[in-house]
């Protein structure tokens, strides 16, 4: 507790490094860090070590966390930095690292997670020029072994240029604005790091997503078997299978900003909600919590709805309500049951109260009741909005 309170960055960096093979634990500690205002930074060839490390008031991903990046290249990068300081350019990197440990697949992985962004070069620019860059690294390594100068350096000398200028002429740089769209960089980070780092597909709904769920995915352990709950998040992958009775079923992974969980949809749910239960969809799922024999659990889908199709009803109080008025509102909500979350906004500040799912409503009917039928009886205005 003392270390967490006084040295939170160092403490969480050590925790993350200690669970490097447990993706669920890593996500849990990443959530803790962000809750404490500590940023998680992507790998960087000039600032990353092998594992998670403090970087100022943030935590930096380690190079060994990247898929297709082995210990050999991590050690080579560390040795090159120790011998000659930080890398100053892409050319400098190609000249100083040991090419025995750096193959093209590894270089592509480093580019994809943004490890070279300290050079001011986008991932897309580097990937577009990967053939030229890696060919240069190969030729330089070959001539380094034989003691010959590089072809670029030789050509540059003929024209009175230095090697760096000649290297630059071989590359079709298009400026830092030439970058992949956010969805592409998110997919690359997820594939190679196991996590979304620089941004998350759920960022656009991070404020409203918790309003649609009764439980966060990182806080499901301890629930009783058979409990019906509502969860919301991004479907990251799905697998279609057949049951023993030869009926279709689906096993998928749902992820929110707190964690991830496996869900299962059997034939009846698939028939009704098959379109919603696809990888890449952001959904609200009504599920049954099911405990397995090995103490693990799964979520059995009862219904599914796209987050973009969810409507929220905001109730704005014009003044603090009296007890009998709160009771009237409770009765109105109870009579207009539906699937739309309700948020009560208190007057005078930004306090919001999310009502329990038992008081979720048909927002269209509820808006009409509060704003028309009961406008003179209650100090409240109702307003529908999309999630």
Tab-separated table of C-alpha atoms in Angstrom:
chain	number	residue	atom	x	y	z
A	1	UNK	CA	0.000	0.000	0.000
A	2	UNK	CA	2.878	2.369	0.804
A	3	UNK	CA	4.580	1.785	-2.559
A	4	UNK	CA	1.307	2.151	-4.462
A	5	UNK	CA	0.553	5.433	-2.697
A	6	UNK	CA	4.024	7.020	-2.909
A	7	UNK	CA	5.598	5.380	-5.980
A	8	UNK	CA	2.585	4.387	-8.111
A	9	UNK	CA	4.369	4.417	-11.484
A	10	UNK	CA	7.251	2.269	-10.264
A	11	UNK	CA	4.899	-0.017	-8.330
A	12	UNK	CA	2.551	-0.668	-11.249
A	13	UNK	CA	5.433	-1.053	-13.712
A	14	UNK	CA	6.820	-3.836	-11.536
A	15	UNK	CA	3.396	-5.465	-11.212
A	16	UNK	CA	2.837	-5.391	-14.978
A	17	UNK	CA	6.264	-6.894	-15.625
A	18	UNK	CA	5.614	-9.662	-13.090
A	19	UNK	CA	2.491	-10.863	-14.958
A	20	UNK	CA	3.824	-10.525	-18.506
A	21	UNK	CA	2.256	-13.847	-19.564
A	22	UNK	CA	-1.187	-13.185	-18.059
A	23	UNK	CA	-3.198	-10.920	-20.375
A	24	UNK	CA	-6.126	-10.649	-17.953
A	25	UNK	CA	-3.852	-9.483	-15.120
A	26	UNK	CA	-2.091	-7.029	-17.420
A	27	UNK	CA	-5.421	-5.517	-18.442
A	28	UNK	CA	-6.483	-5.315	-14.796
A	29	UNK	CA	-3.330	-3.404	-13.837
A	30	UNK	CA	-3.589	-1.177	-16.915
A	31	UNK	CA	-7.102	-0.223	-15.838
A	32	UNK	CA	-5.779	0.522	-12.337
A	33	UNK	CA	-3.062	2.734	-13.809
A	34	UNK	CA	-5.456	4.720	-15.971
A	35	UNK	CA	-7.851	5.128	-13.048
A	36	UNK	CA	-4.949	6.699	-11.142
A	37	UNK	CA	-4.231	9.041	-14.050
A	38	UNK	CA	-1.124	7.134	-15.186
A	39	UNK	CA	-0.829	6.875	-18.966
A	40	UNK	CA	0.223	3.644	-20.672
A	41	UNK	CA	2.605	4.389	-23.550
A	42	UNK	CA	3.371	2.182	-26.576
A	43	UNK	CA	6.804	0.616	-27.123
A	44	UNK	CA	9.577	2.927	-28.327
A	45	UNK	CA	13.055	1.935	-29.509
A	46	UNK	CA	14.624	4.855	-27.627
A	47	UNK	CA	12.646	4.640	-24.399
A	48	UNK	CA	11.548	1.023	-23.904
A	49	UNK	CA	13.436	-1.693	-22.094
A	50	UNK	CA	12.499	-5.354	-22.330
A	51	UNK	CA	9.543	-5.159	-19.913
A	52	UNK	CA	7.249	-2.439	-18.565
A	53	UNK	CA	9.203	0.515	-17.153
A	54	UNK	CA	8.481	3.954	-15.703
A	55	UNK	CA	8.736	6.779	-18.249
A	56	UNK	CA	8.331	10.027	-16.356
A	57	UNK	CA	4.842	9.948	-14.885
A	58	UNK	CA	3.739	7.236	-17.331
A	59	UNK	CA	4.398	3.534	-17.901
A	60	UNK	CA	6.069	2.389	-21.100
A	61	UNK	CA	5.386	-0.954	-22.803
A	62	UNK	CA	8.471	-3.147	-23.137
A	63	UNK	CA	9.864	-4.243	-26.492
A	64	UNK	CA	9.621	-7.911	-25.514
A	65	UNK	CA	5.841	-7.444	-25.243
A	66	UNK	CA	5.613	-7.179	-29.031
A	67	UNK	CA	4.673	-10.313	-30.946
A	68	UNK	CA	7.427	-11.339	-33.413
A	69	UNK	CA	10.067	-9.353	-31.494
A	70	UNK	CA	12.509	-11.741	-29.833
A	71	UNK	CA	14.999	-11.281	-27.034
A	72	UNK	CA	17.839	-11.086	-29.562
A	73	UNK	CA	16.731	-7.814	-31.125
A	74	UNK	CA	15.722	-6.412	-27.728
A	75	UNK	CA	19.262	-7.055	-26.471
A	76	UNK	CA	20.771	-5.633	-29.668
A	77	UNK	CA	18.749	-2.424	-29.314
A	78	UNK	CA	19.760	-2.096	-25.653
A	79	UNK	CA	23.449	-2.645	-26.474
A	80	UNK	CA	23.370	-0.137	-29.336
A	81	UNK	CA	21.781	2.513	-27.115
A	82	UNK	CA	24.290	1.831	-24.362
A	83	UNK	CA	27.218	2.132	-26.774
A	84	UNK	CA	26.092	5.118	-28.828
A	85	UNK	CA	23.093	6.721	-27.156
A	86	UNK	CA	19.579	6.987	-28.514
A	87	UNK	CA	18.899	6.382	-32.178
A	88	UNK	CA	18.593	9.649	-34.089
A	89	UNK	CA	16.930	8.463	-37.289
A	90	UNK	CA	15.667	5.429	-39.145
A	91	UNK	CA	18.986	5.227	-40.972
A	92	UNK	CA	20.874	5.380	-37.678
A	93	UNK	CA	18.783	2.489	-36.373
A	94	UNK	CA	19.462	0.385	-39.491
A	95	UNK	CA	23.201	1.020	-39.233
A	96	UNK	CA	23.629	0.272	-35.530
A	97	UNK	CA	21.476	-2.763	-34.708
A	98	UNK	CA	22.633	-6.316	-35.300
A	99	UNK	CA	20.833	-7.503	-38.415
A	100	UNK	CA	21.267	-11.118	-37.310
A	101	UNK	CA	18.495	-10.422	-34.808
A	102	UNK	CA	16.462	-8.044	-36.990
A	103	UNK	CA	14.485	-9.678	-39.776
A	104	UNK	CA	11.858	-7.979	-41.877
A	105	UNK	CA	8.989	-9.470	-39.871
A	106	UNK	CA	10.449	-7.986	-36.685
A	107	UNK	CA	10.905	-4.572	-38.295
A	108	UNK	CA	7.292	-4.625	-39.492
A	109	UNK	CA	6.140	-5.460	-35.958
A	110	UNK	CA	8.142	-2.556	-34.499
A	111	UNK	CA	6.679	-0.203	-37.099
A	112	UNK	CA	3.113	-1.453	-36.559
A	113	UNK	CA	3.083	-0.668	-32.823
A	114	UNK	CA	4.608	2.792	-33.327
A	115	UNK	CA	8.075	2.038	-31.941
A	116	UNK	CA	9.720	4.492	-34.371
A	117	UNK	CA	7.356	7.430	-33.840
A	118	UNK	CA	10.012	9.344	-31.877
A	119	UNK	CA	11.595	9.996	-35.303
A	120	UNK	CA	8.493	11.950	-36.320
A	121	UNK	CA	7.630	9.336	-38.932
A	122	UNK	CA	4.222	7.725	-39.158
A	123	UNK	CA	3.618	3.997	-39.244
A	124	UNK	CA	2.124	4.210	-42.704
A	125	UNK	CA	5.140	6.054	-44.133
A	126	UNK	CA	7.540	3.512	-42.699
A	127	UNK	CA	5.487	0.542	-43.862
A	128	UNK	CA	5.227	1.991	-47.373
A	129	UNK	CA	9.030	2.190	-47.458
A	130	UNK	CA	9.800	-1.066	-45.636
A	131	UNK	CA	11.382	-2.663	-48.709
A	132	UNK	CA	13.844	0.192	-49.199
A	133	UNK	CA	14.593	0.537	-45.488
A	134	UNK	CA	15.237	-3.139	-44.882
A	135	UNK	CA	17.269	-3.511	-48.076
A	136	UNK	CA	19.473	-0.650	-46.904
A	137	UNK	CA	19.935	-2.332	-43.520
A	138	UNK	CA	20.933	-5.579	-45.243
A	139	UNK	CA	23.423	-3.923	-47.578
A	140	UNK	CA	24.952	-1.895	-44.776
A	141	UNK	CA	25.349	-5.039	-42.634
A	142	UNK	CA	27.016	-6.909	-45.489
A	143	UNK	CA	29.522	-4.133	-46.143
A	144	UNK	CA	30.128	-3.689	-42.451
A	145	UNK	CA	31.256	-7.312	-42.297
A	146	UNK	CA	33.520	-7.015	-45.366
A	147	UNK	CA	34.818	-3.577	-44.421
A	148	UNK	CA	33.375	-1.940	-47.529
A	149	UNK	CA	31.512	1.346	-47.552
A	150	UNK	CA	27.779	1.314	-48.233
A	151	UNK	CA	26.381	1.776	-51.699
A	152	UNK	CA	24.557	4.836	-50.475
A	153	UNK	CA	27.737	6.281	-49.031
A	154	UNK	CA	29.673	5.541	-52.224
A	155	UNK	CA	26.996	7.138	-54.391
A	156	UNK	CA	26.776	10.077	-52.023
A	157	UNK	CA	30.517	10.631	-52.109
A	158	UNK	CA	30.398	10.781	-55.897
A	159	UNK	CA	27.869	13.607	-55.649
A	160	UNK	CA	29.394	15.397	-52.682
A	161	UNK	CA	26.618	14.294	-50.298
A	162	UNK	CA	26.756	12.555	-46.942
A	163	UNK	CA	25.349	9.062	-46.375
A	164	UNK	CA	22.289	10.333	-44.495
A	165	UNK	CA	21.250	12.635	-47.334
A	166	UNK	CA	21.645	9.791	-49.835
A	167	UNK	CA	19.542	7.516	-47.633
A	168	UNK	CA	16.830	10.159	-47.414
A	169	UNK	CA	16.615	10.421	-51.183
A	170	UNK	CA	15.772	6.726	-51.405
A	171	UNK	CA	12.720	7.127	-49.180
A	172	UNK	CA	9.369	8.504	-50.337
A	173	UNK	CA	8.484	10.435	-47.163
A	174	UNK	CA	5.055	12.054	-47.384
A	175	UNK	CA	4.948	14.059	-44.174
A	176	UNK	CA	3.695	13.106	-40.670
A	177	UNK	CA	0.061	13.539	-41.691
A	178	UNK	CA	0.299	10.401	-43.871
A	179	UNK	CA	-0.888	7.908	-41.267
A	180	UNK	CA	-3.218	4.941	-41.009
A	181	UNK	CA	-6.715	5.627	-39.747
A	182	UNK	CA	-7.369	5.057	-36.067
A	183	UNK	CA	-9.110	1.735	-36.611
A	184	UNK	CA	-6.095	0.331	-38.457
A	185	UNK	CA	-3.603	1.346	-35.761
A	186	UNK	CA	-5.923	-0.092	-33.116
A	187	UNK	CA	-6.073	-3.445	-34.909
A	188	UNK	CA	-2.285	-3.562	-35.311
A	189	UNK	CA	-1.708	-2.838	-31.617
A	190	UNK	CA	-4.286	-5.402	-30.572
A	191	UNK	CA	-2.739	-8.083	-32.785
A	192	UNK	CA	0.882	-7.459	-31.772
A	193	UNK	CA	0.558	-6.293	-28.149
A	194	UNK	CA	-2.661	-8.001	-27.107
A	195	UNK	CA	-4.118	-4.624	-26.113
A	196	UNK	CA	-5.301	-1.310	-27.489
A	197	UNK	CA	-2.742	1.235	-26.286
A	198	UNK	CA	-2.754	4.612	-28.051
A	199	UNK	CA	-6.554	4.561	-28.360
A	200	UNK	CA	-9.424	2.136	-27.841
A	201	UNK	CA	-12.478	1.453	-30.026
A	202	UNK	CA	-14.619	2.069	-26.933
A	203	UNK	CA	-13.203	5.543	-26.251
A	204	UNK	CA	-16.122	7.158	-28.075
A	205	UNK	CA	-18.616	5.536	-25.699
A	206	UNK	CA	-16.501	5.326	-22.547
A	207	UNK	CA	-18.790	7.710	-20.647
A	208	UNK	CA	-22.054	6.054	-21.619
A	209	UNK	CA	-20.992	2.396	-21.807
A	210	UNK	CA	-21.113	1.840	-18.012
A	211	UNK	CA	-24.658	3.213	-18.019
A	212	UNK	CA	-25.839	0.331	-20.172
A	213	UNK	CA	-24.404	-2.449	-18.008
A	214	UNK	CA	-25.197	-3.752	-14.558
A	215	UNK	CA	-21.646	-5.132	-14.208
A	216	UNK	CA	-18.191	-4.418	-15.618
A	217	UNK	CA	-16.362	-7.390	-17.121
A	218	UNK	CA	-13.429	-7.000	-14.760
A	219	UNK	CA	-15.690	-7.465	-11.739
A	220	UNK	CA	-17.658	-10.632	-12.447
A	221	UNK	CA	-15.916	-13.089	-10.145
A	222	UNK	CA	-17.995	-13.864	-7.091
A	223	UNK	CA	-21.367	-13.801	-8.843
A	224	UNK	CA	-23.705	-16.699	-8.175
A	225	UNK	CA	-24.252	-19.304	-10.863
A	226	UNK	CA	-27.376	-18.514	-12.882
A	227	UNK	CA	-27.387	-14.774	-12.154
A	228	UNK	CA	-28.798	-12.682	-15.004
A	229	UNK	CA	-26.772	-9.545	-15.686
A	230	UNK	CA	-26.244	-6.997	-18.424
A	231	UNK	CA	-22.770	-6.311	-19.842
A	232	UNK	CA	-21.546	-4.026	-22.614
A	233	UNK	CA	-18.402	-3.926	-24.691
A	234	UNK	CA	-16.594	-4.732	-27.916
A	235	UNK	CA	-16.710	-8.212	-29.446
A	236	UNK	CA	-13.068	-8.883	-30.301
A	237	UNK	CA	-13.389	-12.355	-31.835
A	238	UNK	CA	-15.918	-15.123	-32.436
A	239	UNK	CA	-15.738	-18.822	-33.269
A	240	UNK	CA	-18.637	-20.775	-34.771
A	241	UNK	CA	-19.090	-24.393	-33.707
A	242	UNK	CA	-21.661	-27.168	-33.562
A	243	UNK	CA	-23.098	-28.610	-30.361
A	244	UNK	CA	-23.287	-32.360	-29.681
A	245	UNK	CA	-26.802	-32.199	-31.101
A	246	UNK	CA	-25.376	-30.678	-34.289
A	247	UNK	CA	-26.882	-27.249	-33.635
A	248	UNK	CA	-24.961	-24.033	-34.293
A	249	UNK	CA	-23.369	-22.175	-31.417
A	250	UNK	CA	-20.940	-19.301	-31.072
A	251	UNK	CA	-18.116	-18.659	-28.619
A	252	UNK	CA	-16.871	-15.092	-28.455
A	253	UNK	CA	-14.753	-12.671	-26.490
A	254	UNK	CA	-16.240	-9.457	-25.110
A	255	UNK	CA	-14.027	-6.632	-23.888
A	256	UNK	CA	-14.806	-3.433	-22.025
A	257	UNK	CA	-12.419	-0.900	-20.476
A	258	UNK	CA	-12.085	-2.977	-17.293
A	259	UNK	CA	-11.451	-6.465	-18.649
A	260	UNK	CA	-12.627	-9.237	-20.927
A	261	UNK	CA	-14.861	-12.301	-20.708
A	262	UNK	CA	-15.947	-15.244	-22.826
A	263	UNK	CA	-19.567	-15.471	-23.916
A	264	UNK	CA	-21.542	-18.279	-25.533
A	265	UNK	CA	-24.574	-17.990	-27.792
A	266	UNK	CA	-26.629	-21.081	-28.561
A	267	UNK	CA	-28.840	-21.653	-31.588
A	268	UNK	CA	-31.917	-19.719	-30.414
A	269	UNK	CA	-29.910	-16.608	-29.536
A	270	UNK	CA	-27.884	-16.936	-32.749
A	271	UNK	CA	-31.012	-17.109	-34.865
A	272	UNK	CA	-32.318	-13.858	-33.386
A	273	UNK	CA	-29.119	-11.911	-32.727
A	274	UNK	CA	-26.614	-13.351	-35.200
A	275	UNK	CA	-25.945	-9.991	-36.874
A	276	UNK	CA	-25.205	-8.300	-33.558
A	277	UNK	CA	-22.889	-11.098	-32.369
A	278	UNK	CA	-20.111	-10.423	-34.868
A	279	UNK	CA	-16.483	-9.480	-34.297
A	280	UNK	CA	-16.032	-5.720	-34.204
A	281	UNK	CA	-19.537	-4.965	-32.948
A	282	UNK	CA	-20.035	-2.857	-29.827
A	283	UNK	CA	-22.966	-4.423	-28.020
A	284	UNK	CA	-25.068	-4.646	-24.900
A	285	UNK	CA	-25.656	-8.262	-23.886
A	286	UNK	CA	-28.141	-9.682	-21.428
A	287	UNK	CA	-26.449	-12.842	-20.198
A	288	UNK	CA	-26.679	-15.613	-17.640
A	289	UNK	CA	-23.560	-16.038	-15.513
A	290	UNK	CA	-22.528	-19.688	-15.766
A	291	UNK	CA	-19.856	-21.257	-13.532
A	292	UNK	CA	-17.946	-24.221	-14.942
A	293	UNK	CA	-16.540	-27.151	-13.034
A	294	UNK	CA	-13.000	-25.734	-13.084
A	295	UNK	CA	-14.116	-22.517	-11.328
A	296	UNK	CA	-13.922	-20.548	-14.568
A	297	UNK	CA	-17.077	-18.963	-15.936
A	298	UNK	CA	-18.835	-18.033	-19.138
A	299	UNK	CA	-21.655	-15.708	-20.110
A	300	UNK	CA	-24.616	-17.297	-21.885
A	301	UNK	CA	-26.296	-14.795	-24.198
A	302	UNK	CA	-30.034	-14.234	-23.784
A	303	UNK	CA	-30.311	-11.071	-25.897
A	304	UNK	CA	-28.061	-8.625	-27.755
A	305	UNK	CA	-28.351	-5.028	-28.887
A	306	UNK	CA	-25.928	-2.751	-30.701
A	307	UNK	CA	-24.739	0.143	-28.544
A	308	UNK	CA	-25.517	2.522	-31.418
A	309	UNK	CA	-29.157	1.412	-31.196
A	310	UNK	CA	-29.417	2.148	-27.466
A	311	UNK	CA	-31.348	5.243	-26.432
A	312	UNK	CA	-30.743	6.897	-23.066
A	313	UNK	CA	-33.363	8.925	-21.226
A	314	UNK	CA	-32.000	11.874	-19.235
A	315	UNK	CA	-34.180	13.345	-16.497
A	316	UNK	CA	-33.193	16.929	-15.618
A	317	UNK	CA	-34.493	18.352	-12.345
A	318	UNK	CA	-35.347	22.060	-12.347
A	319	UNK	CA	-34.968	22.105	-8.547
A	320	UNK	CA	-34.296	19.553	-5.798
A	321	UNK	CA	-37.335	17.234	-5.712
A	322	UNK	CA	-39.431	16.581	-2.640
A	323	UNK	CA	-39.821	13.053	-1.309
A	324	UNK	CA	-43.311	12.592	-2.727
A	325	UNK	CA	-42.089	13.764	-6.157
A	326	UNK	CA	-39.290	11.196	-6.150
A	327	UNK	CA	-41.892	8.569	-5.297
A	328	UNK	CA	-44.056	9.699	-8.229
A	329	UNK	CA	-41.103	9.451	-10.605
A	330	UNK	CA	-40.330	5.950	-9.354
A	331	UNK	CA	-43.924	4.908	-10.013
A	332	UNK	CA	-43.892	6.377	-13.527
A	333	UNK	CA	-40.666	4.580	-14.402
A	334	UNK	CA	-42.034	1.322	-13.024
A	335	UNK	CA	-45.087	1.522	-15.298
A	336	UNK	CA	-43.097	2.250	-18.464
A	337	UNK	CA	-40.679	-0.674	-18.344
A	338	UNK	CA	-38.340	-1.049	-21.313
A	339	UNK	CA	-34.725	-1.487	-22.400
A	340	UNK	CA	-33.529	2.126	-22.277
A	341	UNK	CA	-31.280	3.289	-19.399
A	342	UNK	CA	-32.372	6.267	-17.309
A	343	UNK	CA	-30.027	8.907	-15.890
A	344	UNK	CA	-31.128	11.423	-13.279
A	345	UNK	CA	-29.281	14.756	-13.487
A	346	UNK	CA	-29.351	16.768	-10.262
A	347	UNK	CA	-29.637	20.568	-10.438
A	348	UNK	CA	-26.740	22.879	-9.673
A	349	UNK	CA	-23.841	20.501	-10.364
A	350	UNK	CA	-22.740	17.610	-12.559
A	351	UNK	CA	-24.053	14.870	-10.277
A	352	UNK	CA	-25.663	12.025	-12.207
A	353	UNK	CA	-27.534	9.012	-10.874
A	354	UNK	CA	-27.960	5.894	-12.985
A	355	UNK	CA	-31.160	4.158	-11.946
A	356	UNK	CA	-31.323	0.385	-11.561
A	357	UNK	CA	-32.234	-1.782	-14.535
A	358	UNK	CA	-35.608	-2.521	-12.961
A	359	UNK	CA	-36.481	1.121	-13.718
A	360	UNK	CA	-35.271	1.218	-17.322
A	361	UNK	CA	-38.005	2.371	-19.668
A	362	UNK	CA	-39.416	2.720	-23.123
A	363	UNK	CA	-37.767	6.122	-23.538
A	364	UNK	CA	-40.166	7.389	-26.216
A	365	UNK	CA	-43.220	6.818	-24.027
A	366	UNK	CA	-41.472	8.072	-20.886
A	367	UNK	CA	-40.357	11.297	-22.559
A	368	UNK	CA	-43.936	12.039	-23.579
A	369	UNK	CA	-45.317	11.272	-20.118
A	370	UNK	CA	-42.824	13.475	-18.249
A	371	UNK	CA	-42.879	16.401	-20.684
A	372	UNK	CA	-46.593	16.437	-21.459
A	373	UNK	CA	-48.840	14.538	-19.077
A	374	UNK	CA	-46.911	15.332	-15.875
A	375	UNK	CA	-45.211	18.606	-16.807
A	376	UNK	CA	-47.247	20.529	-14.214
A	377	UNK	CA	-46.799	17.951	-11.453
A	378	UNK	CA	-43.051	17.258	-11.474
A	379	UNK	CA	-39.985	19.567	-11.575
A	380	UNK	CA	-38.343	17.467	-14.273
A	381	UNK	CA	-37.670	17.587	-18.005
A	382	UNK	CA	-37.041	14.396	-19.985
A	383	UNK	CA	-34.757	14.217	-23.000
A	384	UNK	CA	-33.862	11.217	-25.147
A	385	UNK	CA	-30.418	10.803	-26.732
A	386	UNK	CA	-28.405	8.142	-28.463
A	387	UNK	CA	-25.587	6.412	-26.642
